[in-house]
Each structure stands twice: as C-alpha cells, then as structure tokens.
Short mmCIF file of C-alpha atoms in Angstrom, two decimals:
data_model
loop_
_atom_site.label_atom_id
_atom_site.label_comp_id
_atom_site.label_asym_id
_atom_site.label_seq_id
_atom_site.Cartn_x
_atom_site.Cartn_y
_atom_site.Cartn_z
CA UNK A 1 127.41 65.43 100.32
CA UNK A 2 124.18 64.72 98.33
CA UNK A 3 124.85 64.61 93.92
CA UNK A 4 122.78 65.94 91.53
CA UNK A 5 122.15 65.51 87.77
CA UNK A 6 120.11 67.43 85.43
CA UNK A 7 120.17 67.91 81.94
CA UNK A 8 122.95 69.64 80.28
CA UNK A 9 120.74 71.72 78.46
CA UNK A 10 117.04 72.17 77.37
CA UNK A 11 115.51 74.08 73.81
CA UNK A 12 112.42 75.73 74.27
CA UNK A 13 109.90 77.88 72.62
CA UNK A 14 108.34 81.19 74.54
CA UNK A 15 105.24 80.26 76.07
CA UNK A 16 105.46 77.17 76.52
CA UNK A 17 106.30 75.46 80.02
CA UNK A 18 109.52 73.82 80.62
CA UNK A 19 110.20 71.23 83.02
CA UNK A 20 113.73 70.52 84.34
CA UNK A 21 114.20 67.20 86.49
CA UNK A 22 117.25 66.68 88.66
CA UNK A 23 118.25 63.55 90.17
CA UNK A 24 119.58 63.51 94.19
CA UNK A 25 119.48 59.34 94.33
CA UNK A 26 121.10 60.00 97.68
CA UNK A 27 119.76 62.91 99.44
CA UNK A 28 119.99 63.15 102.72
CA UNK A 29 117.21 64.05 105.70
CA UNK A 30 118.06 67.45 106.81
CA UNK A 31 118.66 68.24 102.85
CA UNK A 32 116.80 70.90 101.31
CA UNK A 33 116.36 70.98 97.05
CA UNK A 34 117.34 74.93 95.55
CA UNK A 35 117.57 75.90 92.37
CA UNK A 36 119.42 78.90 90.96
CA UNK A 37 119.19 80.89 87.69
CA UNK A 38 122.66 82.14 86.62
CA UNK A 39 123.05 84.85 83.29
CA UNK A 40 125.81 85.67 81.92
CA UNK A 41 128.49 87.10 83.64
CA UNK A 42 125.89 87.41 86.52
CA UNK A 43 125.81 86.35 90.05
CA UNK A 44 122.98 83.27 90.17
CA UNK A 45 120.03 83.97 91.75
CA UNK A 46 117.71 82.42 94.35
CA UNK A 47 114.54 80.95 92.11
CA UNK A 48 112.72 78.52 94.56
CA UNK A 49 113.74 75.55 97.41
CA UNK A 50 111.84 73.19 98.96
CA UNK A 51 111.69 69.77 100.83
CA UNK A 52 108.42 67.84 99.93
CA UNK A 53 105.99 67.99 97.18
CA UNK A 54 105.24 71.30 95.67
CA UNK A 55 106.18 74.88 96.34
CA UNK A 56 105.25 77.91 93.65
CA UNK A 57 106.03 81.23 93.78
CA UNK A 58 105.78 84.08 91.59
CA UNK A 59 108.32 82.39 89.23
CA UNK A 60 108.42 78.27 89.68
CA UNK A 61 107.33 76.07 91.27
CA UNK A 62 109.50 72.96 92.45
CA UNK A 63 107.48 69.24 92.82
CA UNK A 64 109.02 66.63 94.64
CA UNK A 65 107.93 63.26 94.97
CA UNK A 66 107.44 61.19 97.96
CA UNK A 67 110.98 59.35 97.76
CA UNK A 68 113.68 63.29 97.33
CA UNK A 69 115.45 61.05 95.35
CA UNK A 70 114.89 63.60 92.37
CA UNK A 71 113.22 66.95 91.71
CA UNK A 72 111.45 69.00 89.21
CA UNK A 73 111.64 72.61 88.25
CA UNK A 74 108.52 73.82 86.20
CA UNK A 75 108.69 77.50 84.46
CA UNK A 76 105.59 78.24 83.01
CA UNK A 77 105.20 80.33 80.14
CA UNK A 78 109.05 80.68 79.65
CA UNK A 79 109.97 83.79 77.16
CA UNK A 80 113.58 84.95 75.96
CA UNK A 81 114.47 86.08 79.24
CA UNK A 82 114.53 82.73 80.69
CA UNK A 83 117.28 82.01 78.64
CA UNK A 84 120.35 80.59 81.38
CA UNK A 85 121.25 78.26 83.45
CA UNK A 86 119.41 76.25 86.21
CA UNK A 87 121.63 74.58 88.82
CA UNK A 88 120.11 72.04 91.26
CA UNK A 89 121.67 72.51 94.22
CA UNK A 90 120.71 69.58 97.83
CA UNK A 91 122.12 70.27 101.48
CA UNK A 92 121.17 71.83 105.13
CA UNK A 93 120.05 74.67 105.03
CA UNK A 94 122.38 75.87 108.45
CA UNK A 95 125.02 74.42 110.08
CA UNK A 96 124.20 73.07 113.34
CA UNK A 97 126.93 74.57 114.85
CA UNK A 98 126.13 78.16 112.54
CA UNK A 99 127.97 79.78 109.98
CA UNK A 100 126.54 79.92 106.70
CA UNK A 101 126.19 76.65 104.06
CA UNK A 102 128.62 76.34 101.31
CA UNK A 103 125.92 76.41 98.17
CA UNK A 104 127.88 73.10 96.00
CA UNK A 105 126.71 74.20 92.26
CA UNK A 106 127.34 71.42 89.81
CA UNK A 107 127.44 72.47 86.17
CA UNK A 108 123.71 73.04 85.12
CA UNK A 109 120.89 73.50 82.73
CA UNK A 110 121.89 75.59 80.06
CA UNK A 111 117.98 76.51 79.01
CA UNK A 112 117.40 78.48 75.70
CA UNK A 113 114.42 80.09 74.69
CA UNK A 114 113.92 80.71 71.35
CA UNK A 115 110.75 82.60 69.62
CA UNK B 1 115.18 95.59 97.22
CA UNK B 2 118.07 95.25 98.83
CA UNK B 3 120.85 94.23 97.11
CA UNK B 4 124.72 93.33 97.53
CA UNK B 5 127.56 94.94 95.63
CA UNK B 6 130.68 94.60 94.09
CA UNK B 7 133.34 96.63 93.27
CA UNK B 8 135.80 97.06 91.43
CA UNK B 9 133.46 95.12 88.84
CA UNK B 10 136.86 94.25 86.44
CA UNK B 11 140.11 94.70 87.68
CA UNK B 12 142.87 94.05 86.06
CA UNK B 13 146.49 92.75 87.90
CA UNK B 14 150.18 91.63 87.08
CA UNK B 15 150.86 88.04 88.74
CA UNK B 16 152.50 88.42 91.78
CA UNK B 17 150.39 91.59 92.87
CA UNK B 18 147.58 91.65 95.58
CA UNK B 19 144.41 92.32 94.87
CA UNK B 20 141.43 93.45 97.12
CA UNK B 21 138.41 92.77 95.96
CA UNK B 22 135.32 94.33 98.15
CA UNK B 23 131.66 93.65 98.81
CA UNK B 24 128.43 94.83 100.83
CA UNK B 25 126.62 92.58 101.47
CA UNK B 26 122.81 93.11 102.37
CA UNK B 27 122.11 94.99 106.09
CA UNK B 28 121.13 93.08 108.14
CA UNK B 29 122.76 89.55 106.64
CA UNK B 30 124.77 87.53 108.95
CA UNK B 31 126.51 85.31 106.57
CA UNK B 32 129.39 85.84 103.92
CA UNK B 33 130.45 83.84 101.43
CA UNK B 34 132.58 84.66 98.51
CA UNK B 35 132.45 82.19 95.16
CA UNK B 36 134.89 82.13 92.02
CA UNK B 37 133.81 81.25 88.50
CA UNK B 38 136.34 80.61 86.26
CA UNK B 39 135.43 81.68 82.43
CA UNK B 40 133.39 77.76 80.98
CA UNK B 41 133.56 75.91 84.07
CA UNK B 42 131.30 76.21 87.18
CA UNK B 43 130.44 78.42 90.81
CA UNK B 44 132.77 77.24 93.18
CA UNK B 45 132.85 78.14 97.09
CA UNK B 46 135.89 79.96 98.45
CA UNK B 47 135.37 80.61 101.70
CA UNK B 48 132.31 81.41 104.62
CA UNK B 49 132.07 84.29 107.28
CA UNK B 50 130.62 84.03 110.51
CA UNK B 51 130.80 85.82 113.58
CA UNK B 52 133.89 88.03 111.98
CA UNK B 53 135.57 84.39 111.10
CA UNK B 54 135.68 82.22 109.11
CA UNK B 55 133.23 79.22 109.52
CA UNK B 56 134.33 77.04 107.15
CA UNK B 57 137.17 76.85 103.32
CA UNK B 58 137.32 74.76 100.48
CA UNK B 59 140.28 73.83 99.17
CA UNK B 60 140.57 76.72 96.74
CA UNK B 61 141.01 78.79 99.80
CA UNK B 62 144.88 78.79 100.45
CA UNK B 63 147.07 81.03 102.70
CA UNK B 64 147.17 82.98 99.69
CA UNK B 65 143.65 84.46 100.41
CA UNK B 66 142.68 86.42 103.34
CA UNK B 67 138.72 87.80 104.07
CA UNK B 68 137.85 90.79 106.23
CA UNK B 69 135.33 92.44 107.45
CA UNK B 70 136.97 95.67 108.39
CA UNK B 71 133.84 97.66 109.22
CA UNK B 72 130.16 97.35 109.89
CA UNK B 73 130.06 97.37 105.98
CA UNK B 74 132.52 96.22 104.25
CA UNK B 75 133.58 92.25 103.64
CA UNK B 76 136.11 91.94 101.21
CA UNK B 77 138.26 89.49 99.46
CA UNK B 78 142.37 89.90 99.67
CA UNK B 79 144.48 87.43 97.02
CA UNK B 80 148.86 88.13 98.89
CA UNK B 81 149.99 87.07 95.46
CA UNK B 82 148.10 86.74 91.97
CA UNK B 83 148.35 83.64 89.63
CA UNK B 84 147.29 83.38 86.32
CA UNK B 85 144.91 80.70 87.48
CA UNK B 86 143.30 83.15 89.31
CA UNK B 87 141.63 84.75 86.86
CA UNK B 88 138.15 84.23 87.17
CA UNK B 89 134.70 86.39 88.31
CA UNK B 90 134.69 86.25 91.93
CA UNK B 91 131.13 86.85 93.18
CA UNK B 92 129.90 87.45 97.34
CA UNK B 93 127.23 86.26 98.67
CA UNK B 94 125.08 86.99 101.83
CA UNK B 95 122.91 85.43 104.05
CA UNK B 96 120.69 86.24 106.53
CA UNK B 97 120.81 82.96 108.35
CA UNK B 98 119.15 81.61 112.00
CA UNK B 99 117.84 84.00 114.17
CA UNK B 100 117.72 82.95 118.18
CA UNK B 101 115.26 80.85 119.02
CA UNK B 102 113.83 80.35 116.09
CA UNK B 103 113.67 77.94 112.99
CA UNK B 104 116.39 77.52 110.11
CA UNK B 105 114.91 80.41 107.86
CA UNK B 106 115.37 80.05 103.91
CA UNK B 107 119.02 80.06 103.46
CA UNK B 108 118.47 81.90 100.32
CA UNK B 109 122.26 83.15 99.23
CA UNK B 110 122.25 86.16 97.75
CA UNK B 111 124.72 87.14 95.17
CA UNK B 112 126.37 90.10 93.67
CA UNK B 113 127.43 91.74 90.14
CA UNK B 114 130.81 89.76 90.62
CA UNK B 115 133.79 90.85 89.96
CA UNK B 116 136.23 89.87 86.89
CA UNK B 117 139.75 89.34 87.68
CA UNK B 118 142.43 89.56 85.35
CA UNK B 119 145.80 88.74 86.33
CA UNK B 120 148.30 89.25 83.21
#
C-alpha cells in the first residue's frame, strides 16, 4: 500500500487559491489518487480522483505529474466553509476478484480558512 | 441526491452490552463498508461487504464484531460485548462497484453521517 505524506495543516484566507500537495513515492501502476474532505463530526466526502495529468470538476482540480509520485489538490477561491480536513488516498480502484476497496486514511491536512 | 443514512446518531451503552448500529446504503450500490474514527484520530477501515459476505476486514474487526444485511436495504454492524475503547464515531459507506462487462467505475465511497458510540 503506497504511503502518503501531506502537510499537517495549512492556513488561508477567503478568496485565495489553496494548493495541498501529497507525496506518494511508492505509488503502484494500478493505483489511483483520490482526495476526500471531512468536516468535524461528519463522514468523509469524495472530492476528486485521478490517475495522471490533470482532472477538474466543479469543486477542485487535481494535478498529477508524469512520474505520479506526488499530486496537488487545488481549491480555487476558498471560503470559510472549506475549512476541513483533506485526505489524500492512494490505492487501486477495485480488487480484481471483486468486492469493495478499503480506503486507508492518513492524518490529512487541516485547512483553516479565515476572513 | 441519494445519501447513506445511519441510525442512531448517538448511542450510549454500558461496557459489556451489545450494540447494533444501522445503516441504509444508497439503493443501487453493491459494496458496503464500516469505518470508525476515535476522537482526534484517523478514520480506520473495519470491514467491507459484497454479495452478502465479508470481502475484507481489518485487525480491528475481531470476533466481537459482525455485519449483516438482514434485508434489501439495511446494513448493520453489531458489537457483541462493548469495551471502553470501542467508543468512537462509526461511519457506514457504500459504493457502486463494477458492472458486468464494463470498465471499473470510479470507486467513490459515499459516507453516512456517522453514529457516535459512547461506552461507559
């Protein structure tokens, strides 16, 4: 299982772009990179997933360099409501034999957005 | 938008008692999971469930734990004899999974709001 490393915390202000980088040097060929968000006392929520290059959706962008040893979650124009813990996860999408794929969460990055 | 629901939101129990935590996964999902998060700690995987059987479980998921899908909608986690260290937030999750003959779908797991279990 690829180990991930991300900053423990980050501070930002409303309206700024926030980039959270995650290192995953031992990523395997079959592994995807997924980011989840968790607010206090709530379950994690899927943000974005990618395999290589760039992925963008309505809430974030995910940049993955060619070597895939790191990835950067980009949140454009953050607001107070983006204050949360952000988790970078690396793993295969589905097991070959079927069955769900467990998610292995690290400690995440606590993002604090202020006025 | 469909969502995973969990009941109760908070359960208080005495050490040694049995508890059942209930979850209703999203209706067309095929894979079901339980995770727990002790206060201030990481989210930890407990068990995954597919096709009416456990597909994977962690070291935490010992003989005191069991899961069941008693009908077409509910997915339950039972702790037979609770211990103080079982106090945590328990999250149920579900995902679509692969459809026959197709490429793997994005394995997004949808989490419920959690049940806070307090063991006294």
